[in-house]
XYZ file of C-alpha atoms in Angstrom:
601
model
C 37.553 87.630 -11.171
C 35.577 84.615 -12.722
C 38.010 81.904 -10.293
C 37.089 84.369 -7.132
C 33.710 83.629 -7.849
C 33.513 80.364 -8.168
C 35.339 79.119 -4.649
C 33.057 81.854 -2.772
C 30.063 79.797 -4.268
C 31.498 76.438 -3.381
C 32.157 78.219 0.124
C 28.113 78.824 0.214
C 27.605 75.370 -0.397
C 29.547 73.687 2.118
C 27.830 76.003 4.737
C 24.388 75.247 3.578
C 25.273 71.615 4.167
C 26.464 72.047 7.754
C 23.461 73.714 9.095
C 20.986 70.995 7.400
C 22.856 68.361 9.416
C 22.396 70.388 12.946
C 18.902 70.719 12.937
C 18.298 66.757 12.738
C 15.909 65.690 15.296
C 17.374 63.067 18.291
C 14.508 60.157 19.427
C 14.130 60.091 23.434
C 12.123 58.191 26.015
C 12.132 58.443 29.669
C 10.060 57.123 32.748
C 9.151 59.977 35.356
C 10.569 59.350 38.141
C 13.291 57.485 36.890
C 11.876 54.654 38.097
C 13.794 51.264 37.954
C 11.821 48.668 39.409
C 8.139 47.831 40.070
C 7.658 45.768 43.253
C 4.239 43.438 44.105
C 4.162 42.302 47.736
C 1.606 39.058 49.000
C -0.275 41.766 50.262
C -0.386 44.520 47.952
C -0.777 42.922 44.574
C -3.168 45.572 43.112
C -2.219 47.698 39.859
C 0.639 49.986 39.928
C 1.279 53.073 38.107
C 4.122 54.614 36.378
C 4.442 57.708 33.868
C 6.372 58.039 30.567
C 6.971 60.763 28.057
C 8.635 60.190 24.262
C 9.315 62.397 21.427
C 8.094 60.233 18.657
C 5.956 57.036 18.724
C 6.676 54.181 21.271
C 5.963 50.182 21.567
C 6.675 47.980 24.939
C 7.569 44.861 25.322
C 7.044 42.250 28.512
C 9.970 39.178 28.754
C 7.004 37.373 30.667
C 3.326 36.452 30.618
C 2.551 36.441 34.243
C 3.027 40.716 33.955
C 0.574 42.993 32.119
C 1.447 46.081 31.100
C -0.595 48.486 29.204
C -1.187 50.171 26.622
C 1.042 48.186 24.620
C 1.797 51.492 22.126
C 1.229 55.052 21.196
C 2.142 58.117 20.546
C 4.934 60.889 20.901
C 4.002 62.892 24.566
C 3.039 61.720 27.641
C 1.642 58.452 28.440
C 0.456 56.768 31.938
C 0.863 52.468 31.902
C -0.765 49.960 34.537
C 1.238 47.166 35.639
C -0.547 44.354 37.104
C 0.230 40.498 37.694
C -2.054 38.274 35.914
C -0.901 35.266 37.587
C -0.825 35.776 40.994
C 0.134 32.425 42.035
C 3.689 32.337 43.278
C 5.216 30.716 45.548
C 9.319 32.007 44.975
C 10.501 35.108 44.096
C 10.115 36.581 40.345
C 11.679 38.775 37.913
C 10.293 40.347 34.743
C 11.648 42.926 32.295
C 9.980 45.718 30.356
C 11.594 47.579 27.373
C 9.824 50.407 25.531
C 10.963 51.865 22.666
C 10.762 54.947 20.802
C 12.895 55.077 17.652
C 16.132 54.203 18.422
C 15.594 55.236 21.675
C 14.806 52.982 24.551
C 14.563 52.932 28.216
C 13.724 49.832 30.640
C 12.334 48.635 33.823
C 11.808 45.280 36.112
C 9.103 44.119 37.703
C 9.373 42.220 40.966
C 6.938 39.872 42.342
C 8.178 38.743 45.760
C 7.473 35.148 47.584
C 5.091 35.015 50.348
C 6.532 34.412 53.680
C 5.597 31.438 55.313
C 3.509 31.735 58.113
C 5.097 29.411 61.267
C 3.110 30.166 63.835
C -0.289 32.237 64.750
C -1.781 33.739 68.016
C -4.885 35.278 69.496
C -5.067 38.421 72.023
C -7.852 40.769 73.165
C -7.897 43.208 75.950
C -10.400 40.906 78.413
C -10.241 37.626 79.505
C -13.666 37.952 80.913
C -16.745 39.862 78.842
C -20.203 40.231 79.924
C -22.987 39.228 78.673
C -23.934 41.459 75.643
C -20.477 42.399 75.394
C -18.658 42.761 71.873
C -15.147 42.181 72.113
C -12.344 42.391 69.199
C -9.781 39.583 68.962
C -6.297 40.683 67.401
C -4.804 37.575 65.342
C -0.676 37.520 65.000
C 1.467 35.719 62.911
C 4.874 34.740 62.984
C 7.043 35.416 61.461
C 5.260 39.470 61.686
C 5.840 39.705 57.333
C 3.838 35.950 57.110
C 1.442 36.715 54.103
C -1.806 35.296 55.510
C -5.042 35.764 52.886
C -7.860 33.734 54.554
C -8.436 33.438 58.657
C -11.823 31.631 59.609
C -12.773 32.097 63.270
C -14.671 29.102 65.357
C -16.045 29.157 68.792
C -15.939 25.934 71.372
C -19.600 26.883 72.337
C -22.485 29.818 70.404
C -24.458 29.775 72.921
C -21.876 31.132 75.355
C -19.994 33.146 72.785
C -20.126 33.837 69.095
C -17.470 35.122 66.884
C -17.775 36.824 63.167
C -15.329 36.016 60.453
C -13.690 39.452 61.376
C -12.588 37.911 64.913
C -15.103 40.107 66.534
C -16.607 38.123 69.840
C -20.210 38.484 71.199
C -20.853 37.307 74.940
C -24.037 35.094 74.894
C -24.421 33.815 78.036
C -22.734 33.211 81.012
C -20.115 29.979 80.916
C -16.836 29.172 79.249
C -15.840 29.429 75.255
C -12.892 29.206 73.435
C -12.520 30.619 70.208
C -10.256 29.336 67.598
C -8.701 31.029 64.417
C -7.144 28.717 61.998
C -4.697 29.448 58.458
C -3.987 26.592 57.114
C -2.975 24.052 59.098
C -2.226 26.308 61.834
C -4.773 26.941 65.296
C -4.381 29.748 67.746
C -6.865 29.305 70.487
C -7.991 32.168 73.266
C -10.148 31.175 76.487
C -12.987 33.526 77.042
C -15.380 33.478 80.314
C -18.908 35.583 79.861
C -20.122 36.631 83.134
C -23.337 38.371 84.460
C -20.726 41.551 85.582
C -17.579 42.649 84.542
C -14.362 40.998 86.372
C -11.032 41.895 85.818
C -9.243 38.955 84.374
C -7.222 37.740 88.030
C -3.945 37.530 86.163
C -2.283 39.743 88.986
C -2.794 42.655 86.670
C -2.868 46.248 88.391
C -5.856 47.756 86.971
C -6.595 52.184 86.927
C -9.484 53.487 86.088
C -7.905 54.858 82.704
C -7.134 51.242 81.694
C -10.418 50.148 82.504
C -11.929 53.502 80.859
C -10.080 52.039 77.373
C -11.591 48.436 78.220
C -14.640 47.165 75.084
C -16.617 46.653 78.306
C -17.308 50.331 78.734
C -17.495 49.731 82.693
C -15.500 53.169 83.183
C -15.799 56.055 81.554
C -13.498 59.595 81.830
C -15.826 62.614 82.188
C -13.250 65.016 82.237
C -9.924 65.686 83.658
C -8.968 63.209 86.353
C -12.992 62.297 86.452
C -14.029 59.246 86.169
C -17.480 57.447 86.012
C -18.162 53.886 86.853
C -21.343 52.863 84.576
C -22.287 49.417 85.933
C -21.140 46.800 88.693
C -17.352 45.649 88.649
C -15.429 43.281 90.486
C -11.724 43.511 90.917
C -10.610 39.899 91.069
C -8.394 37.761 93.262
C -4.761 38.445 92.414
C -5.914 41.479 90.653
C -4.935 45.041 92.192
C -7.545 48.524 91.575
C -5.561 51.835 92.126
C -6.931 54.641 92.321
C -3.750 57.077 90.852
C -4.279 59.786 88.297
C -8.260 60.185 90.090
C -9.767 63.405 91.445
C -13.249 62.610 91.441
C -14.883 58.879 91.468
C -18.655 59.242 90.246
C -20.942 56.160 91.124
C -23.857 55.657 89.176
C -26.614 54.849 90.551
C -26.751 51.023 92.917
C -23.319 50.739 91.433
C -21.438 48.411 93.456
C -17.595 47.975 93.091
C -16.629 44.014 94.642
C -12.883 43.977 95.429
C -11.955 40.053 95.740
C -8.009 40.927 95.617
C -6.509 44.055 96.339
C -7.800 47.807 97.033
C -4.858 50.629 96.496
C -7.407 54.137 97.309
C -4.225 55.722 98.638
C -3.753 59.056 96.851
C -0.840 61.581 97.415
C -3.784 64.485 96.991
C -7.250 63.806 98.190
C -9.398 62.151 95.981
C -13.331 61.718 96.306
C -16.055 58.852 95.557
C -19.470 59.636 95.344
C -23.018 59.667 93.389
C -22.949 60.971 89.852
C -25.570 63.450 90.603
C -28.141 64.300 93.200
C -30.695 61.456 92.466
C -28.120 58.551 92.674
C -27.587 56.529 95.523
C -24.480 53.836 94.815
C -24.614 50.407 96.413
C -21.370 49.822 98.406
C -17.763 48.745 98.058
C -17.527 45.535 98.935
C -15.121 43.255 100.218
C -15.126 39.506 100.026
C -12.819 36.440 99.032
C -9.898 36.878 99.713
C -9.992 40.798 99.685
C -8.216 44.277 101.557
C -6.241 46.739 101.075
C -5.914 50.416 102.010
C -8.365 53.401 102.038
C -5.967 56.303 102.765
C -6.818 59.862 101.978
C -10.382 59.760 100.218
C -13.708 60.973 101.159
C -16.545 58.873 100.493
C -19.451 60.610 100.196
C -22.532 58.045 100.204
C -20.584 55.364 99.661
C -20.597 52.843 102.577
C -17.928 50.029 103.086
C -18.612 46.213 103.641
C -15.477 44.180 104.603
C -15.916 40.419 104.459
C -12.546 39.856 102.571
C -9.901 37.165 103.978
C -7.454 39.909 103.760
C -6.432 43.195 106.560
C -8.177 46.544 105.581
C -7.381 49.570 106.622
C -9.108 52.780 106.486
C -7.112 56.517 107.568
C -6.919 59.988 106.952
C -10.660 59.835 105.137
C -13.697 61.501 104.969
C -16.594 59.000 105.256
C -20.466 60.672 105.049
C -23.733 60.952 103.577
C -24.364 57.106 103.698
C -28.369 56.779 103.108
C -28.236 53.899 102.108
C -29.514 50.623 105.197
C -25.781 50.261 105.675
C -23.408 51.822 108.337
C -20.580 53.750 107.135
C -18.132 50.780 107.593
C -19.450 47.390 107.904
C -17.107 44.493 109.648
C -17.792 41.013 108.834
C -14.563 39.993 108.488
C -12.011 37.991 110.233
C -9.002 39.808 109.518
C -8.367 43.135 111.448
C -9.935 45.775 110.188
C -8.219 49.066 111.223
C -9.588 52.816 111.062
C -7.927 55.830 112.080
C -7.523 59.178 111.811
C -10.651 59.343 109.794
C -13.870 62.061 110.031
C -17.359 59.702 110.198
C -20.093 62.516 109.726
C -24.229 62.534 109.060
C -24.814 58.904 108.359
C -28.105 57.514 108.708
C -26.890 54.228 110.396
C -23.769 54.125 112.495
C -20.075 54.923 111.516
C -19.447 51.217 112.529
C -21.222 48.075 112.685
C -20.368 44.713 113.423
C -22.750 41.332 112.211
C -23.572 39.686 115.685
C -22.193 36.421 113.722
C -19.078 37.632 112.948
C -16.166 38.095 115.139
C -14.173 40.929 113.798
C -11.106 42.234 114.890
C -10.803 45.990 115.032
C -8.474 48.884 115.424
C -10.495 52.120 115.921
C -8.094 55.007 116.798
C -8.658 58.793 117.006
C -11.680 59.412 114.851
C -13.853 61.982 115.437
C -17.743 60.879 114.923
C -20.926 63.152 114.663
C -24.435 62.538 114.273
C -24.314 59.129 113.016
C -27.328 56.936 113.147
C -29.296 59.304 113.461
C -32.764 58.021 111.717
C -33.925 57.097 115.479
C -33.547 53.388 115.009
C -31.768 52.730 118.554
C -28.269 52.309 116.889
C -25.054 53.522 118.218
C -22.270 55.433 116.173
C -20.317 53.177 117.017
C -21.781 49.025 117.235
C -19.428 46.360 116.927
C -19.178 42.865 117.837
C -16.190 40.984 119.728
C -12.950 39.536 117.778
C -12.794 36.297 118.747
C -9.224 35.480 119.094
C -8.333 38.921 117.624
C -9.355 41.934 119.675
C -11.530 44.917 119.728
C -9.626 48.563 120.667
C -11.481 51.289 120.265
C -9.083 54.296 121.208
C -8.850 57.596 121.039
C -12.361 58.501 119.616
C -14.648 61.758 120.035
C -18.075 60.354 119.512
C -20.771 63.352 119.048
C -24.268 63.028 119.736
C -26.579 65.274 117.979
C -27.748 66.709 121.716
C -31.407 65.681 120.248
C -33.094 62.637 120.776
C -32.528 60.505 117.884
C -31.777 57.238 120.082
C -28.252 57.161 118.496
C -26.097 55.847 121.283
C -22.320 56.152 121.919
C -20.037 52.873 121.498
C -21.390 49.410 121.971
C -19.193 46.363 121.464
C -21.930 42.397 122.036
C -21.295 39.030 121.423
C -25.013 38.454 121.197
C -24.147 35.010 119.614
C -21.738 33.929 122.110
C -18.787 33.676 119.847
C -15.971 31.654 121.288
C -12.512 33.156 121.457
C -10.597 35.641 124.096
C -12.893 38.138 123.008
C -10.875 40.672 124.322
C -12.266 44.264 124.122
C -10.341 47.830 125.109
C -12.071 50.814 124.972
C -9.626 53.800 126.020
C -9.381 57.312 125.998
C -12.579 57.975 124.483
C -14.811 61.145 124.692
C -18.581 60.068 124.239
C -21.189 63.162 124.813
C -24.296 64.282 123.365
C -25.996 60.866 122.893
C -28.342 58.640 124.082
C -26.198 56.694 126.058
C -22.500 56.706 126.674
C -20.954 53.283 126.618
C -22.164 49.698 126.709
C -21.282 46.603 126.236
C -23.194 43.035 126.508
C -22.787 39.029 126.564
C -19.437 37.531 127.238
C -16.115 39.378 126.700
C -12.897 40.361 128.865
C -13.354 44.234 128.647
C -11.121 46.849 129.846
C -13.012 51.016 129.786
C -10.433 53.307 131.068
C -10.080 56.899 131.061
C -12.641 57.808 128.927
C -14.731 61.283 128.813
C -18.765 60.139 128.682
C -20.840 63.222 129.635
C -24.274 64.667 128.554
C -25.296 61.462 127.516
C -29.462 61.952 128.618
C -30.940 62.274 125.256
C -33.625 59.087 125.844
C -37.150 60.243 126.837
C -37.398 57.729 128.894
C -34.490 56.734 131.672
C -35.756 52.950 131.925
C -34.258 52.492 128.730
C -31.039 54.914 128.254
C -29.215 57.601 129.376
C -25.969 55.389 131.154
C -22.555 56.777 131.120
C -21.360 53.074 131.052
C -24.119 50.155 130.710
C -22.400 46.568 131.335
C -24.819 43.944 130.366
C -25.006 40.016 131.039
C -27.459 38.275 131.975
C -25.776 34.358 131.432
C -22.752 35.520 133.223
C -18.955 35.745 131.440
C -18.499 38.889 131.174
C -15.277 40.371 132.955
C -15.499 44.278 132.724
C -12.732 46.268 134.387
C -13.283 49.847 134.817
C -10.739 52.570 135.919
C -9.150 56.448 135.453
C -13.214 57.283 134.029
C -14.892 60.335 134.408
C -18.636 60.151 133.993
C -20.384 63.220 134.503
C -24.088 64.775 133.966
C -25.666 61.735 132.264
C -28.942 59.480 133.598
C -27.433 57.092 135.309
C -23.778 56.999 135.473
C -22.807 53.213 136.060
C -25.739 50.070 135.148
C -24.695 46.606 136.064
C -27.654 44.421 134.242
C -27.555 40.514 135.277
C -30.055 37.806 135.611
C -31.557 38.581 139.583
C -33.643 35.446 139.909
C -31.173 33.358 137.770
C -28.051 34.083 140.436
C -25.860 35.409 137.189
C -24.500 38.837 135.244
C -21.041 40.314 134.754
C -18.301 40.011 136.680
C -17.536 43.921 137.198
C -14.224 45.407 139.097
C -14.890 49.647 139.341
C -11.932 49.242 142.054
C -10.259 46.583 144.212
C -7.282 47.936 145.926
C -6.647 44.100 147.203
C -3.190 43.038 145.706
C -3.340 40.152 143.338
C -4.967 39.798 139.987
C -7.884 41.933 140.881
C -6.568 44.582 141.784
C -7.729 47.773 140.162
C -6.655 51.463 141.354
C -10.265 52.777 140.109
C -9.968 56.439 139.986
C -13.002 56.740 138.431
C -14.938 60.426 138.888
C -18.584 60.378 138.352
C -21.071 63.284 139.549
C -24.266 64.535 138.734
C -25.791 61.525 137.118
C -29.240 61.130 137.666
C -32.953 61.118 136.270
C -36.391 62.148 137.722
C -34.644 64.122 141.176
C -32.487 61.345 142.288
C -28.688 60.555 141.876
C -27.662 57.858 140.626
C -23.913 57.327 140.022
C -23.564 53.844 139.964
C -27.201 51.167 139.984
C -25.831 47.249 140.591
C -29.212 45.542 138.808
C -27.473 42.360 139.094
C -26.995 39.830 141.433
C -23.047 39.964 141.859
C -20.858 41.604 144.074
C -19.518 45.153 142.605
C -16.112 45.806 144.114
C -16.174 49.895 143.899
C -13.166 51.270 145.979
C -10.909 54.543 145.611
C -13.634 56.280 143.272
C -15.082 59.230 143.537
C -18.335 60.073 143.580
C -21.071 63.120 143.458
C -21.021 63.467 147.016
C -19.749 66.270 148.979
C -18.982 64.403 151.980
C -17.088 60.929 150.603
C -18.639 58.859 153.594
C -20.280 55.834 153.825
C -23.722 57.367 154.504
C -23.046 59.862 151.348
C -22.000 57.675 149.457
C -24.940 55.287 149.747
C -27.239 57.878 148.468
C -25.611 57.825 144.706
C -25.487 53.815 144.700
C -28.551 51.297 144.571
C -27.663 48.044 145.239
C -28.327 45.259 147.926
C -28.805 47.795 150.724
C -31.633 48.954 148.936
C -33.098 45.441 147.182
C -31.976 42.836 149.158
C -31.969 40.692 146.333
C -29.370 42.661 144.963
C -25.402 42.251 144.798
C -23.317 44.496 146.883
C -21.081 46.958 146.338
C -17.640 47.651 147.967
C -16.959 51.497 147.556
C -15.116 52.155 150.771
C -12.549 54.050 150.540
C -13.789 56.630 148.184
C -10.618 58.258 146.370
C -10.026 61.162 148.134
C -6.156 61.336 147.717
C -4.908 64.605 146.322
C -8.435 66.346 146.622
C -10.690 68.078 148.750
C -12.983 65.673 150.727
C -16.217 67.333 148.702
C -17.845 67.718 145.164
C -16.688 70.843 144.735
C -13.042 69.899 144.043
C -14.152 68.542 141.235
């Protein structure tokens, strides 16, 4: 029993033992994170951060001077070090190592300074070439290679006074002229050319300009209002080799004596209508305005106050728009241009001057085809809708046309085309197929040109108070003589006088006029032309020769029942009735195909 004893006791022992050596407590150290390397770029050198959490106390240590990293020591739990670089100066790639310990425990990590990259090259950009006056504009500075490290930039303009520039690249337009600003790093220049103007200009480096990029421009020349609205703040021009498009627009607001100067080209051609016009009731824009070496297209807009001026180098053409409201001492289009300006297909509405005017300097070639005109010019100034000048070598056709009167009198005429300048050139002029009622006079032309009127419409043209100075169906004017007018297939009803022929009596000149020559040659003429019930104050008057030249009249009809000599005579003045007169030739009347009377008519 005593032996038993004993080994149990030495039994108790042994186990005692074993558990005393389990319980023994195991040092540890470890970074959050698990983080293995600390990295320091050129341009992020600040402190960095880094967590780490021990059971018992802890020391670090650094294999280099040029790292900091603290605190240096402390105590078991959690603990939060700052690495920094004390010597930043570097110029390759280096390595240091950090060991902290805690007991025999011990955990590591590198820190990483990396080498600057060399800069090779630098470069300037900004989002205008060309900054107004008071303008701010921000210059972007790049660097190649893109990772260069670059710490210090200093900015330098060519001239203050014309443009300034901050050490944070940002430009301020001065004064109008030429700068260029220079950024420099190192031994390294970047230069960018800057021109201040008195108006913004797009930059005429063939860019195609909207109105969204110009909305995103410094210059703040555009601004969006809403959807597809836009709002042009101040004068622009669109320079040469520079296109303005008009995509992504519904509305167009002007502010007010806003002018928009197109120098290159003019896109207005939206798939869906778009409109231009005052920002509000009390605005009245200037005009757009073509010059240099400007055109383009107007195609499926309505312009609403708003007038055009083309004096560009370039071809315009104008369709399928809306053009009214124009207030302003301008005419709806304005043609001082060279280059043929063509308009068709287009609504010209309530302007206060005409739907087309001409300078008397200019020659202007023109196109005008199947518009329909109403109650233009009507602020009683003696303008007609439409009042254009000769083309010179180019030609004038105005086709097609309904040109509306107000039936008031406002003095607003119908079409004139003068070359009150005698302009040199062919001067051709065809007006065609016209209808032309309601004004003051129907259609007239004066000083030299080779004019063709046929088969026009020009009734109800009487609205002049006074018949010594209006009312014609067709007034042919030329008092220095060489003007050719030939005039066939008309009809010419109801208006004061039906046919003037205005030369120089005493002087022995005027137009050359051919109503109808049935002689074959170069002269001849089929005439065809129907007038009736033209006359002022009681007495007919079809066609009045107030000119000294012979009027060759034959195969017309006129507002006569009986189409005989001594009928006839009664609607004409001419030399039978002034001696001094020219005569006209109006036998034969044209009787073919129709009762020998009026009434057939």
């Amino acid at each position: 029993m005593k032996k038993a004893l004993i080994i149990a006791g030495l039994f108790g022992i042994v186990f005692s033992t074993g558990c005393k050596r389990t319980d023994e407590k195991k040092d540890t150290v470890s970074i959050e994170g698990d983080v293995k390397e600390v990295r320091f770029a050129p341009d992020n050198m600040g402190p960095q951060y880094i967590s780490i959490t021990s059971n018992t106390d802890w020391h670090l240590s650094v294999s280099d001077t040029w790292v900091s990293v603290t605190p240096e020591a402390g105590e078991a739990g959690d603990a939060d070090l700052t690495v920094a670089v004390v010597d930043e100066e570097c110029n390759a790639a280096r390595t240091a190592e950090v060991i902290i310990t805690a007991g025999t425990a011990e955990v590591s990590f590198k820190v990483v300074q990396e080498a600057p990259v060399k800069v090779e090259s630098i470069g300037l950009s900004a989002a205008q070439r060309r900054i107004v006056v008071g303008q701010t504009l921000p210059l972007e500075i790049t660097y190649s290679p893109e990772d260069a490290f670059v710490e210090d930039v200093q900015f330098s303009s060519s001239d203050d006074a014309v443009a300034s520039v901050d050490q944070e690249g940002t430009v301020t337009a001065v004064s109008v002229g030429n700068a260029v600003i220079t950024a420099t790093v190192g031994g390294l220049e970047a230069e960018y050319a800057l021109e201040v103007t008195e108006e913004f200009t797009t930059d005429g480096l063939g860019t195609e300009y909207t109105f969204d990029m110009l909305s995103g421009l410094p210059a703040g020349i555009v601004t969006e209002w809403g959807e597809n609205i836009y709002r042009v703040n101040a004068d622009m021009t669109v320079a040469e080799g520079d296109a303005l498009v008009i995509d992504g627009v519904r509305t167009l607001l002007i502010a007010d004596g806003v002018r928009i100067t197109v120098m290159g080209n003019l896109d207005f051609s939206p798939s869906e209508q778009a409109s231009i016009q005052p920002e509000n009731d009390d605005a009245v824009p200037e005009y757009l305005y073509f010059t240099g070496n400007g055109g383009g297209i107007i195609r499926n807009m309505r312009l609403v106050c708003f007038p055009i001026r083309n004096f560009g180098a370039q071809t315009l053409t104008i369709e399928e728009c809306e053009l009214t409201g124009v207030v302003q001492d301008y005419a709806a289009v304005n043609l001082g241009s060279e280059a043929l300006t063509t308009v068709r297909n287009c609504e010209i509405t309530d302007n206060v001057r005409e739907a087309i005017s001409g300078g008397a300097n200019i020659a202007s070639p023109l196109l005008f085809q199947d518009n329909k005109l109403k109650n233009n010019s009507y602020d009683s100034r003696n303008r007609p809708q439409i009042n254009v000048t000769v083309g010179g070598e180019g030609s004038v056709e105005i086709i097609g046309n309904e040109v509306v009167g107000p039936y008031a009198i406002t003095t607003n005429g119908g079409i004139a085309v003068a070359n009150m300048m005698n302009l040199s050139g062919s001067n051709k002029v065809l007006i065609e197929d016209n209808q032309v009622h309601g004004n003051r006079y129907g259609i007239t032309t004066n000083g030299v040109m080779d004019v063709t009127i046929t088969d026009n419409k020009i009734y109800c043209n009487t609205w002049d108070s006074n018949p010594m100075s209006g009312g014609s169906g067709i007034s042919i004017y030329n008092s220095a003589g060489g003007q050719k007018a030939y005039i066939s297939g008309n009809v010419i009803t109801d208006n004061l006088w039906g046919i003037t022929i205005i030369g120089n009596v005493a002087g022995g000149t005027g137009p050359e006029v051919n109503l109808g020559n049935l002689t074959e040659g170069d002269d001849y003429n089929p005439g065809k032309n129907h007038l009736a019930h033209n006359g002022n104050n009681g007495v007919s008057y079809d066609l009045y020769n107030n000119s000294p030249m012979m009027v060759y009249a034959q195969n017309n009809r006129w507002g006569v029942i009986d189409h005989i000599a001594i009928s006839i005579e009664e609607v004409i003045f001419h030399q039978y009735d002034d001696p001094s007169l020219g005569e006209v030739i109006y036998m034969p009347p044209w009787t073919e195909g129709w009762a020998n009377s009026a009434a057939a008519e």
